[in-house]
Amino acid sequence: MTTVYFEDIKIGDFAEYGKTITEADVLLFSAVSGDNNPVHLNQSYAEQSAFKTRIAHGMLTASLISTVVGTRLPGEGTIYLSQSTRFKAPVQLGETVTARATVAELFPEKKRVRFITECRVGDKVVLEGESLVLAPSRG
Amino acid sequence: MTTVYFEDIKIGDFAEYGKTITEADVLLFSAVSGDNNPVHLNQSYAEQSAFKTRIAHGMLTASLISTVVGTRLPGEGTIYLSQSTRFKAPVQLGETVTARATVAELFPEKKRVRFITECRVGDKVVLEGESLVLAPSRG
Protein backbone atom coordinates (compact mmCIF):
# COMPACT_ATOMS: atom_id res chain seq x y z
CA MET A 1 0.00 0.00 0.00
CA THR A 2 1.29 3.42 -0.99
CA THR A 3 0.41 6.98 -0.10
CA VAL A 4 1.44 9.82 -2.41
CA TYR A 5 0.54 13.12 -0.76
CA PHE A 6 -1.17 15.89 -2.71
CA GLU A 7 1.92 18.08 -2.40
CA ASP A 8 4.04 15.45 -4.20
CA ILE A 9 1.68 14.84 -7.12
CA LYS A 10 2.46 16.45 -10.49
CA ILE A 11 0.46 16.69 -13.69
CA GLY A 12 1.43 13.77 -15.92
CA ASP A 13 2.17 11.39 -13.03
CA PHE A 14 0.50 8.04 -13.52
CA ALA A 15 0.06 4.64 -11.91
CA GLU A 16 -1.17 1.31 -13.24
CA TYR A 17 -2.72 -1.92 -12.04
CA GLY A 18 -2.87 -5.00 -14.24
CA LYS A 19 -4.96 -8.10 -13.72
CA THR A 20 -6.04 -11.14 -15.72
CA ILE A 21 -9.85 -11.32 -15.62
CA THR A 22 -10.54 -14.92 -14.71
CA GLU A 23 -13.72 -16.97 -14.84
CA ALA A 24 -13.70 -16.90 -11.02
CA ASP A 25 -13.60 -13.08 -11.05
CA VAL A 26 -16.68 -12.95 -13.27
CA LEU A 27 -18.58 -15.48 -11.14
CA LEU A 28 -17.72 -13.63 -7.94
CA PHE A 29 -18.56 -10.25 -9.45
CA SER A 30 -21.97 -11.64 -10.46
CA ALA A 31 -22.51 -12.89 -6.92
CA VAL A 32 -21.49 -9.63 -5.28
CA SER A 33 -23.30 -7.27 -7.66
CA GLY A 34 -26.33 -9.43 -8.40
CA ASP A 35 -25.71 -8.88 -12.13
CA ASN A 36 -26.34 -12.37 -13.47
CA ASN A 37 -26.90 -11.32 -17.08
CA PRO A 38 -26.29 -14.47 -19.17
CA VAL A 39 -23.75 -12.72 -21.37
CA HIS A 40 -21.44 -13.05 -18.34
CA LEU A 41 -22.44 -16.55 -17.15
CA ASN A 42 -23.93 -18.61 -19.97
CA GLN A 43 -21.49 -19.58 -22.69
CA SER A 44 -24.21 -21.02 -24.98
CA TYR A 45 -26.20 -17.79 -24.75
CA ALA A 46 -23.12 -15.61 -25.13
CA GLU A 47 -22.07 -17.43 -28.32
CA GLN A 48 -25.38 -16.38 -29.90
CA SER A 49 -24.94 -12.76 -28.77
CA ALA A 50 -23.10 -9.92 -30.47
CA PHE A 51 -20.10 -10.72 -28.24
CA LYS A 52 -19.70 -14.37 -29.43
CA THR A 53 -18.41 -15.50 -26.02
CA ARG A 54 -18.80 -14.66 -22.34
CA ILE A 55 -17.53 -11.21 -21.38
CA ALA A 56 -16.62 -9.57 -18.10
CA HIS A 57 -18.93 -7.05 -16.47
CA GLY A 58 -17.99 -3.53 -17.53
CA MET A 59 -18.03 -2.43 -13.92
CA LEU A 60 -15.55 -5.18 -13.07
CA THR A 61 -13.11 -3.63 -15.52
CA ALA A 62 -13.94 -0.19 -14.12
CA SER A 63 -13.21 -1.39 -10.58
CA LEU A 64 -9.53 -1.76 -11.53
CA ILE A 65 -9.35 2.04 -11.81
CA SER A 66 -10.58 2.30 -8.25
CA THR A 67 -7.69 0.00 -7.33
CA VAL A 68 -5.16 2.32 -8.96
CA VAL A 69 -6.36 5.46 -7.21
CA GLY A 70 -7.19 3.75 -3.92
CA THR A 71 -3.98 1.76 -3.52
CA ARG A 72 -1.27 3.38 -5.72
CA LEU A 73 -1.82 7.02 -6.66
CA PRO A 74 -2.71 8.74 -4.38
CA GLY A 75 -3.26 5.40 -2.55
CA GLU A 76 -4.10 4.93 1.10
CA GLY A 77 -6.07 7.86 2.50
CA THR A 78 -7.67 8.78 -0.84
CA ILE A 79 -11.34 9.70 -0.85
CA TYR A 80 -13.03 8.83 -4.14
CA LEU A 81 -15.36 11.61 -5.30
CA SER A 82 -16.44 10.60 -8.78
CA GLN A 83 -15.74 8.34 -11.74
CA SER A 84 -16.90 8.38 -15.33
CA THR A 85 -16.50 5.35 -17.56
CA ARG A 86 -17.12 4.82 -21.25
CA PHE A 87 -17.14 1.16 -22.21
CA LYS A 88 -15.33 0.99 -25.57
CA ALA A 89 -14.89 -2.75 -26.14
CA PRO A 90 -15.74 -6.00 -24.34
CA VAL A 91 -13.24 -7.89 -22.17
CA GLN A 92 -13.26 -11.66 -22.56
CA LEU A 93 -12.54 -14.10 -19.77
CA GLY A 94 -8.82 -14.78 -19.59
CA GLU A 95 -7.80 -11.41 -21.01
CA THR A 96 -5.39 -9.22 -19.06
CA VAL A 97 -6.51 -5.67 -18.36
CA THR A 98 -4.17 -2.85 -17.44
CA ALA A 99 -5.81 0.14 -15.75
CA ARG A 100 -3.95 3.45 -15.78
CA ALA A 101 -4.74 6.74 -14.06
CA THR A 102 -2.83 9.84 -15.23
CA VAL A 103 -2.93 13.13 -13.35
CA ALA A 104 -4.65 15.73 -15.55
CA GLU A 105 -5.48 18.55 -13.16
CA LEU A 106 -4.68 19.61 -9.59
CA PHE A 107 -6.90 21.73 -7.33
CA PRO A 108 -4.64 22.90 -4.50
CA GLU A 109 -7.30 24.72 -2.47
CA LYS A 110 -9.33 21.51 -2.05
CA LYS A 111 -6.50 18.93 -2.45
CA ARG A 112 -8.39 17.38 -5.31
CA VAL A 113 -6.86 15.54 -8.25
CA ARG A 114 -8.51 14.85 -11.60
CA PHE A 115 -7.21 11.82 -13.46
CA ILE A 116 -7.66 10.66 -17.02
CA THR A 117 -8.29 6.94 -16.71
CA GLU A 118 -8.01 4.16 -19.22
CA CYS A 119 -8.12 0.36 -19.29
CA ARG A 120 -6.41 -1.57 -22.06
CA VAL A 121 -6.15 -5.16 -23.24
CA GLY A 122 -2.84 -5.13 -25.06
CA ASP A 123 -3.02 -2.05 -27.27
CA LYS A 124 -6.81 -1.93 -27.35
CA VAL A 125 -8.58 0.63 -25.15
CA VAL A 126 -11.55 -1.14 -23.56
CA LEU A 127 -12.61 1.62 -21.12
CA GLU A 128 -11.88 5.30 -20.78
CA GLY A 129 -13.00 7.99 -18.39
CA GLU A 130 -12.04 10.32 -15.57
CA SER A 131 -11.65 10.13 -11.79
CA LEU A 132 -11.88 12.91 -9.24
CA VAL A 133 -10.40 12.21 -5.81
CA LEU A 134 -9.52 14.01 -2.60
CA ALA A 135 -5.84 13.21 -1.96
CA PRO A 136 -4.23 12.87 1.47
CA SER A 137 -2.24 15.96 2.36
CA ARG A 138 0.84 16.66 4.48
CA GLY A 139 -0.83 19.90 5.58
CA MET B 1 -34.19 -12.05 -16.22
CA THR B 2 -36.26 -9.45 -18.04
CA THR B 3 -36.03 -7.74 -21.41
CA VAL B 4 -37.83 -4.45 -22.01
CA TYR B 5 -37.47 -3.49 -25.66
CA PHE B 6 -36.57 0.03 -26.68
CA GLU B 7 -40.00 0.51 -28.26
CA ASP B 8 -41.71 -0.17 -24.91
CA ILE B 9 -39.57 2.19 -22.80
CA LYS B 10 -40.97 5.57 -21.81
CA ILE B 11 -39.40 8.56 -20.11
CA GLY B 12 -39.93 8.27 -16.37
CA ASP B 13 -39.92 4.46 -16.32
CA PHE B 14 -37.64 3.11 -13.62
CA ALA B 15 -36.35 -0.10 -12.08
CA GLU B 16 -34.60 -0.87 -8.82
CA TYR B 17 -32.32 -3.45 -7.28
CA GLY B 18 -31.74 -3.63 -3.55
CA LYS B 19 -29.01 -5.50 -1.72
CA THR B 20 -27.54 -5.62 1.76
CA ILE B 21 -23.78 -5.03 1.47
CA THR B 22 -22.28 -7.79 3.57
CA GLU B 23 -18.77 -8.29 4.89
CA ALA B 24 -18.44 -11.15 2.41
CA ASP B 25 -19.32 -8.82 -0.48
CA VAL B 26 -16.57 -6.41 0.53
CA LEU B 27 -13.99 -9.20 0.93
CA LEU B 28 -14.89 -10.68 -2.46
CA PHE B 29 -14.91 -7.28 -4.15
CA SER B 30 -11.41 -6.65 -2.78
CA ALA B 31 -10.28 -10.00 -4.13
CA VAL B 32 -11.79 -9.47 -7.57
CA SER B 33 -10.75 -5.83 -8.02
CA GLY B 34 -7.42 -5.97 -6.20
CA ASP B 35 -8.49 -2.92 -4.16
CA ASN B 36 -7.30 -3.92 -0.69
CA ASN B 37 -7.31 -0.40 0.76
CA PRO B 38 -7.45 -0.86 4.56
CA VAL B 39 -10.51 1.36 4.87
CA HIS B 40 -12.40 -1.62 3.41
CA LEU B 41 -10.59 -4.45 5.21
CA ASN B 42 -8.98 -3.28 8.45
CA GLN B 43 -11.44 -2.30 11.17
CA SER B 44 -8.73 -0.89 13.46
CA TYR B 45 -7.40 1.33 10.65
CA ALA B 46 -10.90 2.33 9.55
CA GLU B 47 -11.86 3.42 13.07
CA GLN B 48 -9.01 5.95 12.96
CA SER B 49 -10.06 7.23 9.52
CA ALA B 50 -12.61 9.89 8.62
CA PHE B 51 -15.13 7.08 8.11
CA LYS B 52 -14.91 5.66 11.69
CA THR B 53 -15.59 2.10 10.49
CA ARG B 54 -15.01 -0.11 7.45
CA ILE B 55 -16.88 1.02 4.32
CA ALA B 56 -17.79 -0.66 1.07
CA HIS B 57 -15.89 0.12 -2.12
CA GLY B 58 -17.65 2.90 -4.03
CA MET B 59 -17.48 0.82 -7.19
CA LEU B 60 -19.24 -2.04 -5.39
CA THR B 61 -22.18 0.29 -4.77
CA ALA B 62 -21.94 1.51 -8.37
CA SER B 63 -22.06 -2.07 -9.63
CA LEU B 64 -25.65 -2.34 -8.39
CA ILE B 65 -26.64 0.17 -11.09
CA SER B 66 -25.16 -2.13 -13.69
CA THR B 67 -27.40 -4.83 -12.23
CA VAL B 68 -30.51 -2.69 -12.72
CA VAL B 69 -29.82 -1.84 -16.36
CA GLY B 70 -28.33 -5.24 -17.23
CA THR B 71 -31.01 -7.42 -15.66
CA ARG B 72 -34.20 -5.33 -15.24
CA LEU B 73 -34.52 -2.25 -17.47
CA PRO B 74 -33.76 -2.75 -20.33
CA GLY B 75 -32.37 -6.07 -18.99
CA GLU B 76 -31.11 -8.99 -21.06
CA GLY B 77 -29.65 -7.84 -24.37
CA THR B 78 -28.60 -4.41 -23.09
CA ILE B 79 -25.21 -3.06 -24.15
CA TYR B 80 -23.72 -0.75 -21.54
CA LEU B 81 -22.12 2.32 -23.15
CA SER B 82 -21.19 4.59 -20.26
CA GLN B 83 -21.70 5.30 -16.57
CA SER B 84 -20.94 8.29 -14.42
CA THR B 85 -20.92 8.05 -10.64
CA ARG B 86 -20.54 10.67 -7.93
CA PHE B 87 -19.88 9.16 -4.53
CA LYS B 88 -21.93 11.23 -2.08
CA ALA B 89 -21.64 9.29 1.19
CA PRO B 90 -19.98 6.10 2.43
CA VAL B 91 -21.81 2.76 2.73
CA GLN B 92 -21.05 0.76 5.85
CA LEU B 93 -21.00 -3.01 5.99
CA GLY B 94 -24.46 -4.34 6.76
CA GLU B 95 -26.29 -1.40 5.19
CA THR B 96 -28.89 -2.04 2.51
CA VAL B 97 -28.45 -0.16 -0.76
CA THR B 98 -31.23 0.39 -3.27
CA ALA B 99 -30.09 1.29 -6.78
CA ARG B 100 -32.58 2.95 -9.10
CA ALA B 101 -32.33 3.83 -12.79
CA THR B 102 -34.94 6.22 -14.21
CA VAL B 103 -35.33 6.83 -17.95
CA ALA B 104 -34.40 10.45 -18.68
CA GLU B 105 -33.93 10.52 -22.45
CA LEU B 106 -34.60 8.28 -25.46
CA PHE B 107 -32.62 8.31 -28.75
CA PRO B 108 -34.82 6.40 -31.23
CA GLU B 109 -32.40 6.53 -34.17
CA LYS B 110 -29.72 4.66 -32.20
CA LYS B 111 -31.99 2.81 -29.70
CA ARG B 112 -30.09 4.42 -26.86
CA VAL B 113 -31.51 5.21 -23.43
CA ARG B 114 -30.08 7.69 -20.94
CA PHE B 115 -30.89 6.97 -17.29
CA ILE B 116 -30.57 9.08 -14.17
CA THR B 117 -29.16 6.69 -11.59
CA GLU B 118 -29.10 6.84 -7.84
CA CYS B 119 -28.22 4.59 -4.91
CA ARG B 120 -29.75 5.17 -1.49
CA VAL B 121 -29.39 3.79 2.01
CA GLY B 122 -32.81 4.51 3.48
CA ASP B 123 -33.48 8.13 2.52
CA LYS B 124 -29.80 9.05 2.13
CA VAL B 125 -28.39 9.32 -1.40
CA VAL B 126 -24.98 7.62 -1.38
CA LEU B 127 -24.28 7.68 -5.12
CA GLU B 128 -25.73 9.52 -8.10
CA GLY B 129 -24.96 9.58 -11.78
CA GLU B 130 -26.09 8.65 -15.26
CA SER B 131 -26.07 5.58 -17.49
CA LEU B 132 -26.17 5.39 -21.28
CA VAL B 133 -27.14 2.05 -22.80
CA LEU B 134 -28.04 0.51 -26.14
CA ALA B 135 -31.40 -1.20 -25.58
CA PRO B 136 -32.55 -4.36 -27.35
CA SER B 137 -35.04 -3.56 -30.10
CA ARG B 138 -37.96 -5.39 -31.68
CA GLY B 139 -36.91 -3.91 -35.01
Tab-separated table of C-alpha atoms in Angstrom:
chain	number	residue	atom	x	y	z
A	1	MET	CA	0.000	0.000	0.000
A	2	THR	CA	1.295	3.419	-0.986
A	3	THR	CA	0.414	6.981	-0.102
A	4	VAL	CA	1.436	9.816	-2.406
A	5	TYR	CA	0.543	13.115	-0.756
A	6	PHE	CA	-1.172	15.887	-2.712
A	7	GLU	CA	1.924	18.080	-2.401
A	8	ASP	CA	4.038	15.455	-4.200
A	9	ILE	CA	1.679	14.842	-7.124
A	10	LYS	CA	2.455	16.449	-10.486
A	11	ILE	CA	0.464	16.688	-13.687
A	12	GLY	CA	1.431	13.773	-15.916
A	13	ASP	CA	2.173	11.387	-13.032
A	14	PHE	CA	0.495	8.038	-13.518
A	15	ALA	CA	0.055	4.639	-11.912
A	16	GLU	CA	-1.173	1.309	-13.244
A	17	TYR	CA	-2.720	-1.918	-12.042
A	18	GLY	CA	-2.870	-4.998	-14.241
A	19	LYS	CA	-4.956	-8.099	-13.723
A	20	THR	CA	-6.043	-11.135	-15.718
A	21	ILE	CA	-9.849	-11.325	-15.621
A	22	THR	CA	-10.542	-14.919	-14.709
A	23	GLU	CA	-13.722	-16.966	-14.836
A	24	ALA	CA	-13.700	-16.901	-11.022
A	25	ASP	CA	-13.597	-13.079	-11.050
A	26	VAL	CA	-16.677	-12.947	-13.266
A	27	LEU	CA	-18.584	-15.483	-11.143
A	28	LEU	CA	-17.722	-13.633	-7.936
A	29	PHE	CA	-18.564	-10.253	-9.446
A	30	SER	CA	-21.973	-11.638	-10.461
A	31	ALA	CA	-22.514	-12.894	-6.924
A	32	VAL	CA	-21.489	-9.634	-5.279
A	33	SER	CA	-23.297	-7.267	-7.660
A	34	GLY	CA	-26.329	-9.429	-8.400
A	35	ASP	CA	-25.708	-8.881	-12.130
A	36	ASN	CA	-26.343	-12.372	-13.471
A	37	ASN	CA	-26.904	-11.321	-17.082
A	38	PRO	CA	-26.293	-14.475	-19.170
A	39	VAL	CA	-23.746	-12.719	-21.372
A	40	HIS	CA	-21.443	-13.047	-18.343
A	41	LEU	CA	-22.440	-16.546	-17.149
A	42	ASN	CA	-23.927	-18.612	-19.966
A	43	GLN	CA	-21.491	-19.583	-22.690
A	44	SER	CA	-24.207	-21.022	-24.976
A	45	TYR	CA	-26.202	-17.789	-24.749
A	46	ALA	CA	-23.119	-15.611	-25.134
A	47	GLU	CA	-22.069	-17.430	-28.324
A	48	GLN	CA	-25.379	-16.380	-29.901
A	49	SER	CA	-24.939	-12.763	-28.770
A	50	ALA	CA	-23.100	-9.919	-30.466
A	51	PHE	CA	-20.101	-10.719	-28.243
A	52	LYS	CA	-19.699	-14.371	-29.433
A	53	THR	CA	-18.407	-15.503	-26.021
A	54	ARG	CA	-18.798	-14.660	-22.338
A	55	ILE	CA	-17.532	-11.213	-21.380
A	56	ALA	CA	-16.617	-9.569	-18.095
A	57	HIS	CA	-18.933	-7.046	-16.468
A	58	GLY	CA	-17.990	-3.528	-17.534
A	59	MET	CA	-18.032	-2.431	-13.925
A	60	LEU	CA	-15.551	-5.181	-13.066
A	61	THR	CA	-13.109	-3.627	-15.515
A	62	ALA	CA	-13.944	-0.186	-14.122
A	63	SER	CA	-13.208	-1.390	-10.585
A	64	LEU	CA	-9.532	-1.762	-11.535
A	65	ILE	CA	-9.349	2.041	-11.813
A	66	SER	CA	-10.575	2.303	-8.245
A	67	THR	CA	-7.693	0.002	-7.334
A	68	VAL	CA	-5.155	2.318	-8.961
A	69	VAL	CA	-6.357	5.461	-7.214
A	70	GLY	CA	-7.189	3.749	-3.923
A	71	THR	CA	-3.978	1.756	-3.519
A	72	ARG	CA	-1.266	3.378	-5.715
A	73	LEU	CA	-1.819	7.023	-6.659
A	74	PRO	CA	-2.714	8.735	-4.378
A	75	GLY	CA	-3.258	5.404	-2.554
A	76	GLU	CA	-4.098	4.926	1.097
A	77	GLY	CA	-6.073	7.862	2.498
A	78	THR	CA	-7.669	8.785	-0.837
A	79	ILE	CA	-11.345	9.701	-0.855
A	80	TYR	CA	-13.027	8.829	-4.136
A	81	LEU	CA	-15.361	11.612	-5.296
A	82	SER	CA	-16.440	10.605	-8.784
A	83	GLN	CA	-15.744	8.335	-11.736
A	84	SER	CA	-16.898	8.377	-15.332
A	85	THR	CA	-16.497	5.350	-17.563
A	86	ARG	CA	-17.122	4.815	-21.251
A	87	PHE	CA	-17.138	1.157	-22.212
A	88	LYS	CA	-15.334	0.988	-25.566
A	89	ALA	CA	-14.892	-2.750	-26.145
A	90	PRO	CA	-15.735	-5.995	-24.337
A	91	VAL	CA	-13.245	-7.889	-22.171
A	92	GLN	CA	-13.264	-11.656	-22.563
A	93	LEU	CA	-12.540	-14.098	-19.769
A	94	GLY	CA	-8.817	-14.780	-19.591
A	95	GLU	CA	-7.799	-11.405	-21.007
A	96	THR	CA	-5.390	-9.222	-19.056
A	97	VAL	CA	-6.513	-5.669	-18.360
A	98	THR	CA	-4.170	-2.853	-17.438
A	99	ALA	CA	-5.808	0.136	-15.755
A	100	ARG	CA	-3.953	3.446	-15.776
A	101	ALA	CA	-4.736	6.744	-14.064
A	102	THR	CA	-2.828	9.835	-15.234
A	103	VAL	CA	-2.927	13.135	-13.352
A	104	ALA	CA	-4.651	15.726	-15.551
A	105	GLU	CA	-5.480	18.547	-13.164
A	106	LEU	CA	-4.675	19.610	-9.589
A	107	PHE	CA	-6.904	21.734	-7.335
A	108	PRO	CA	-4.635	22.895	-4.497
A	109	GLU	CA	-7.296	24.715	-2.473
A	110	LYS	CA	-9.326	21.510	-2.054
A	111	LYS	CA	-6.499	18.927	-2.445
A	112	ARG	CA	-8.389	17.383	-5.314
A	113	VAL	CA	-6.857	15.536	-8.246
A	114	ARG	CA	-8.507	14.851	-11.599
A	115	PHE	CA	-7.205	11.820	-13.455
A	116	ILE	CA	-7.665	10.665	-17.021
A	117	THR	CA	-8.292	6.943	-16.708
A	118	GLU	CA	-8.010	4.158	-19.222
A	119	CYS	CA	-8.125	0.356	-19.294
A	120	ARG	CA	-6.410	-1.573	-22.064
A	121	VAL	CA	-6.151	-5.162	-23.237
A	122	GLY	CA	-2.837	-5.135	-25.057
A	123	ASP	CA	-3.023	-2.047	-27.273
A	124	LYS	CA	-6.811	-1.931	-27.349
A	125	VAL	CA	-8.579	0.634	-25.155
A	126	VAL	CA	-11.553	-1.135	-23.560
A	127	LEU	CA	-12.612	1.619	-21.125
A	128	GLU	CA	-11.876	5.300	-20.777
A	129	GLY	CA	-12.997	7.990	-18.390
A	130	GLU	CA	-12.043	10.316	-15.570
A	131	SER	CA	-11.651	10.132	-11.791
A	132	LEU	CA	-11.877	12.910	-9.241
A	133	VAL	CA	-10.400	12.209	-5.814
A	134	LEU	CA	-9.523	14.015	-2.600
A	135	ALA	CA	-5.845	13.213	-1.961
A	136	PRO	CA	-4.231	12.868	1.466
A	137	SER	CA	-2.243	15.963	2.363
A	138	ARG	CA	0.835	16.662	4.483
A	139	GLY	CA	-0.835	19.900	5.582
B	1	MET	CA	-34.189	-12.055	-16.223
B	2	THR	CA	-36.257	-9.445	-18.039
B	3	THR	CA	-36.031	-7.740	-21.411
B	4	VAL	CA	-37.833	-4.448	-22.006
B	5	TYR	CA	-37.474	-3.488	-25.663
B	6	PHE	CA	-36.570	0.034	-26.676
B	7	GLU	CA	-40.001	0.507	-28.264
B	8	ASP	CA	-41.708	-0.167	-24.908
B	9	ILE	CA	-39.566	2.187	-22.799
B	10	LYS	CA	-40.972	5.571	-21.809
B	11	ILE	CA	-39.401	8.563	-20.113
B	12	GLY	CA	-39.931	8.274	-16.371
B	13	ASP	CA	-39.915	4.460	-16.316
B	14	PHE	CA	-37.638	3.115	-13.619
B	15	ALA	CA	-36.347	-0.103	-12.082
B	16	GLU	CA	-34.597	-0.870	-8.820
B	17	TYR	CA	-32.317	-3.446	-7.281
B	18	GLY	CA	-31.740	-3.630	-3.546
B	19	LYS	CA	-29.015	-5.500	-1.716
B	20	THR	CA	-27.537	-5.620	1.756
B	21	ILE	CA	-23.784	-5.028	1.469
B	22	THR	CA	-22.279	-7.793	3.572
B	23	GLU	CA	-18.771	-8.287	4.888
B	24	ALA	CA	-18.437	-11.153	2.409
B	25	ASP	CA	-19.321	-8.817	-0.478
B	26	VAL	CA	-16.567	-6.414	0.533
B	27	LEU	CA	-13.988	-9.200	0.930
B	28	LEU	CA	-14.895	-10.681	-2.456
B	29	PHE	CA	-14.906	-7.277	-4.147
B	30	SER	CA	-11.411	-6.652	-2.776
B	31	ALA	CA	-10.278	-10.005	-4.132
B	32	VAL	CA	-11.786	-9.466	-7.571
B	33	SER	CA	-10.749	-5.833	-8.016
B	34	GLY	CA	-7.422	-5.968	-6.203
B	35	ASP	CA	-8.488	-2.924	-4.159
B	36	ASN	CA	-7.304	-3.917	-0.693
B	37	ASN	CA	-7.309	-0.400	0.757
B	38	PRO	CA	-7.451	-0.862	4.557
B	39	VAL	CA	-10.509	1.361	4.873
B	40	HIS	CA	-12.399	-1.616	3.406
B	41	LEU	CA	-10.594	-4.454	5.210
B	42	ASN	CA	-8.984	-3.279	8.446
B	43	GLN	CA	-11.436	-2.303	11.174
B	44	SER	CA	-8.725	-0.892	13.460
B	45	TYR	CA	-7.398	1.329	10.654
B	46	ALA	CA	-10.895	2.335	9.546
B	47	GLU	CA	-11.862	3.421	13.071
B	48	GLN	CA	-9.007	5.951	12.956
B	49	SER	CA	-10.057	7.232	9.524
B	50	ALA	CA	-12.609	9.889	8.621
B	51	PHE	CA	-15.128	7.079	8.107
B	52	LYS	CA	-14.913	5.661	11.691
B	53	THR	CA	-15.590	2.101	10.487
B	54	ARG	CA	-15.015	-0.112	7.446
B	55	ILE	CA	-16.881	1.015	4.324
B	56	ALA	CA	-17.792	-0.664	1.065
B	57	HIS	CA	-15.894	0.115	-2.117
B	58	GLY	CA	-17.646	2.903	-4.026
B	59	MET	CA	-17.478	0.816	-7.188
B	60	LEU	CA	-19.243	-2.037	-5.395
B	61	THR	CA	-22.183	0.287	-4.766
B	62	ALA	CA	-21.940	1.510	-8.372
B	63	SER	CA	-22.059	-2.069	-9.633
B	64	LEU	CA	-25.652	-2.339	-8.392
B	65	ILE	CA	-26.637	0.175	-11.090
B	66	SER	CA	-25.162	-2.135	-13.693
B	67	THR	CA	-27.403	-4.828	-12.234
B	68	VAL	CA	-30.512	-2.690	-12.716
B	69	VAL	CA	-29.823	-1.841	-16.356
B	70	GLY	CA	-28.330	-5.235	-17.231
B	71	THR	CA	-31.011	-7.421	-15.659
B	72	ARG	CA	-34.205	-5.330	-15.240
B	73	LEU	CA	-34.522	-2.250	-17.474
B	74	PRO	CA	-33.765	-2.749	-20.332
B	75	GLY	CA	-32.367	-6.071	-18.988
B	76	GLU	CA	-31.107	-8.988	-21.057
B	77	GLY	CA	-29.645	-7.839	-24.369
B	78	THR	CA	-28.603	-4.409	-23.091
B	79	ILE	CA	-25.212	-3.062	-24.149
B	80	TYR	CA	-23.717	-0.752	-21.536
B	81	LEU	CA	-22.124	2.318	-23.152
B	82	SER	CA	-21.193	4.591	-20.257
B	83	GLN	CA	-21.698	5.297	-16.575
B	84	SER	CA	-20.938	8.292	-14.417
B	85	THR	CA	-20.921	8.052	-10.638
B	86	ARG	CA	-20.545	10.668	-7.932
B	87	PHE	CA	-19.880	9.155	-4.531
B	88	LYS	CA	-21.930	11.229	-2.076
B	89	ALA	CA	-21.641	9.289	1.187
B	90	PRO	CA	-19.980	6.101	2.428
B	91	VAL	CA	-21.811	2.765	2.728
B	92	GLN	CA	-21.050	0.760	5.847
B	93	LEU	CA	-20.998	-3.013	5.988
B	94	GLY	CA	-24.464	-4.338	6.762
B	95	GLU	CA	-26.288	-1.398	5.188
B	96	THR	CA	-28.888	-2.045	2.507
B	97	VAL	CA	-28.451	-0.162	-0.756
B	98	THR	CA	-31.231	0.386	-3.273
B	99	ALA	CA	-30.087	1.288	-6.783
B	100	ARG	CA	-32.578	2.954	-9.102
B	101	ALA	CA	-32.330	3.831	-12.791
B	102	THR	CA	-34.943	6.222	-14.206
B	103	VAL	CA	-35.328	6.829	-17.945
B	104	ALA	CA	-34.402	10.445	-18.683
B	105	GLU	CA	-33.932	10.520	-22.455
B	106	LEU	CA	-34.597	8.281	-25.464
B	107	PHE	CA	-32.620	8.314	-28.746
B	108	PRO	CA	-34.815	6.398	-31.229
B	109	GLU	CA	-32.401	6.534	-34.169
B	110	LYS	CA	-29.725	4.661	-32.196
B	111	LYS	CA	-31.993	2.810	-29.696
B	112	ARG	CA	-30.090	4.425	-26.864
B	113	VAL	CA	-31.507	5.209	-23.432
B	114	ARG	CA	-30.077	7.694	-20.936
B	115	PHE	CA	-30.893	6.970	-17.295
B	116	ILE	CA	-30.567	9.081	-14.171
B	117	THR	CA	-29.162	6.694	-11.594
B	118	GLU	CA	-29.098	6.842	-7.840
B	119	CYS	CA	-28.217	4.587	-4.906
B	120	ARG	CA	-29.752	5.169	-1.492
B	121	VAL	CA	-29.390	3.795	2.011
B	122	GLY	CA	-32.807	4.512	3.481
B	123	ASP	CA	-33.479	8.127	2.523
B	124	LYS	CA	-29.804	9.048	2.126
B	125	VAL	CA	-28.393	9.315	-1.398
B	126	VAL	CA	-24.978	7.616	-1.383
B	127	LEU	CA	-24.282	7.682	-5.116
B	128	GLU	CA	-25.728	9.516	-8.103
B	129	GLY	CA	-24.958	9.584	-11.779
B	130	GLU	CA	-26.091	8.647	-15.264
B	131	SER	CA	-26.066	5.582	-17.492
B	132	LEU	CA	-26.169	5.392	-21.279
B	133	VAL	CA	-27.140	2.047	-22.802
B	134	LEU	CA	-28.043	0.515	-26.139
B	135	ALA	CA	-31.402	-1.202	-25.578
B	136	PRO	CA	-32.547	-4.360	-27.350
B	137	SER	CA	-35.042	-3.563	-30.103
B	138	ARG	CA	-37.960	-5.392	-31.678
B	139	GLY	CA	-36.913	-3.906	-35.010
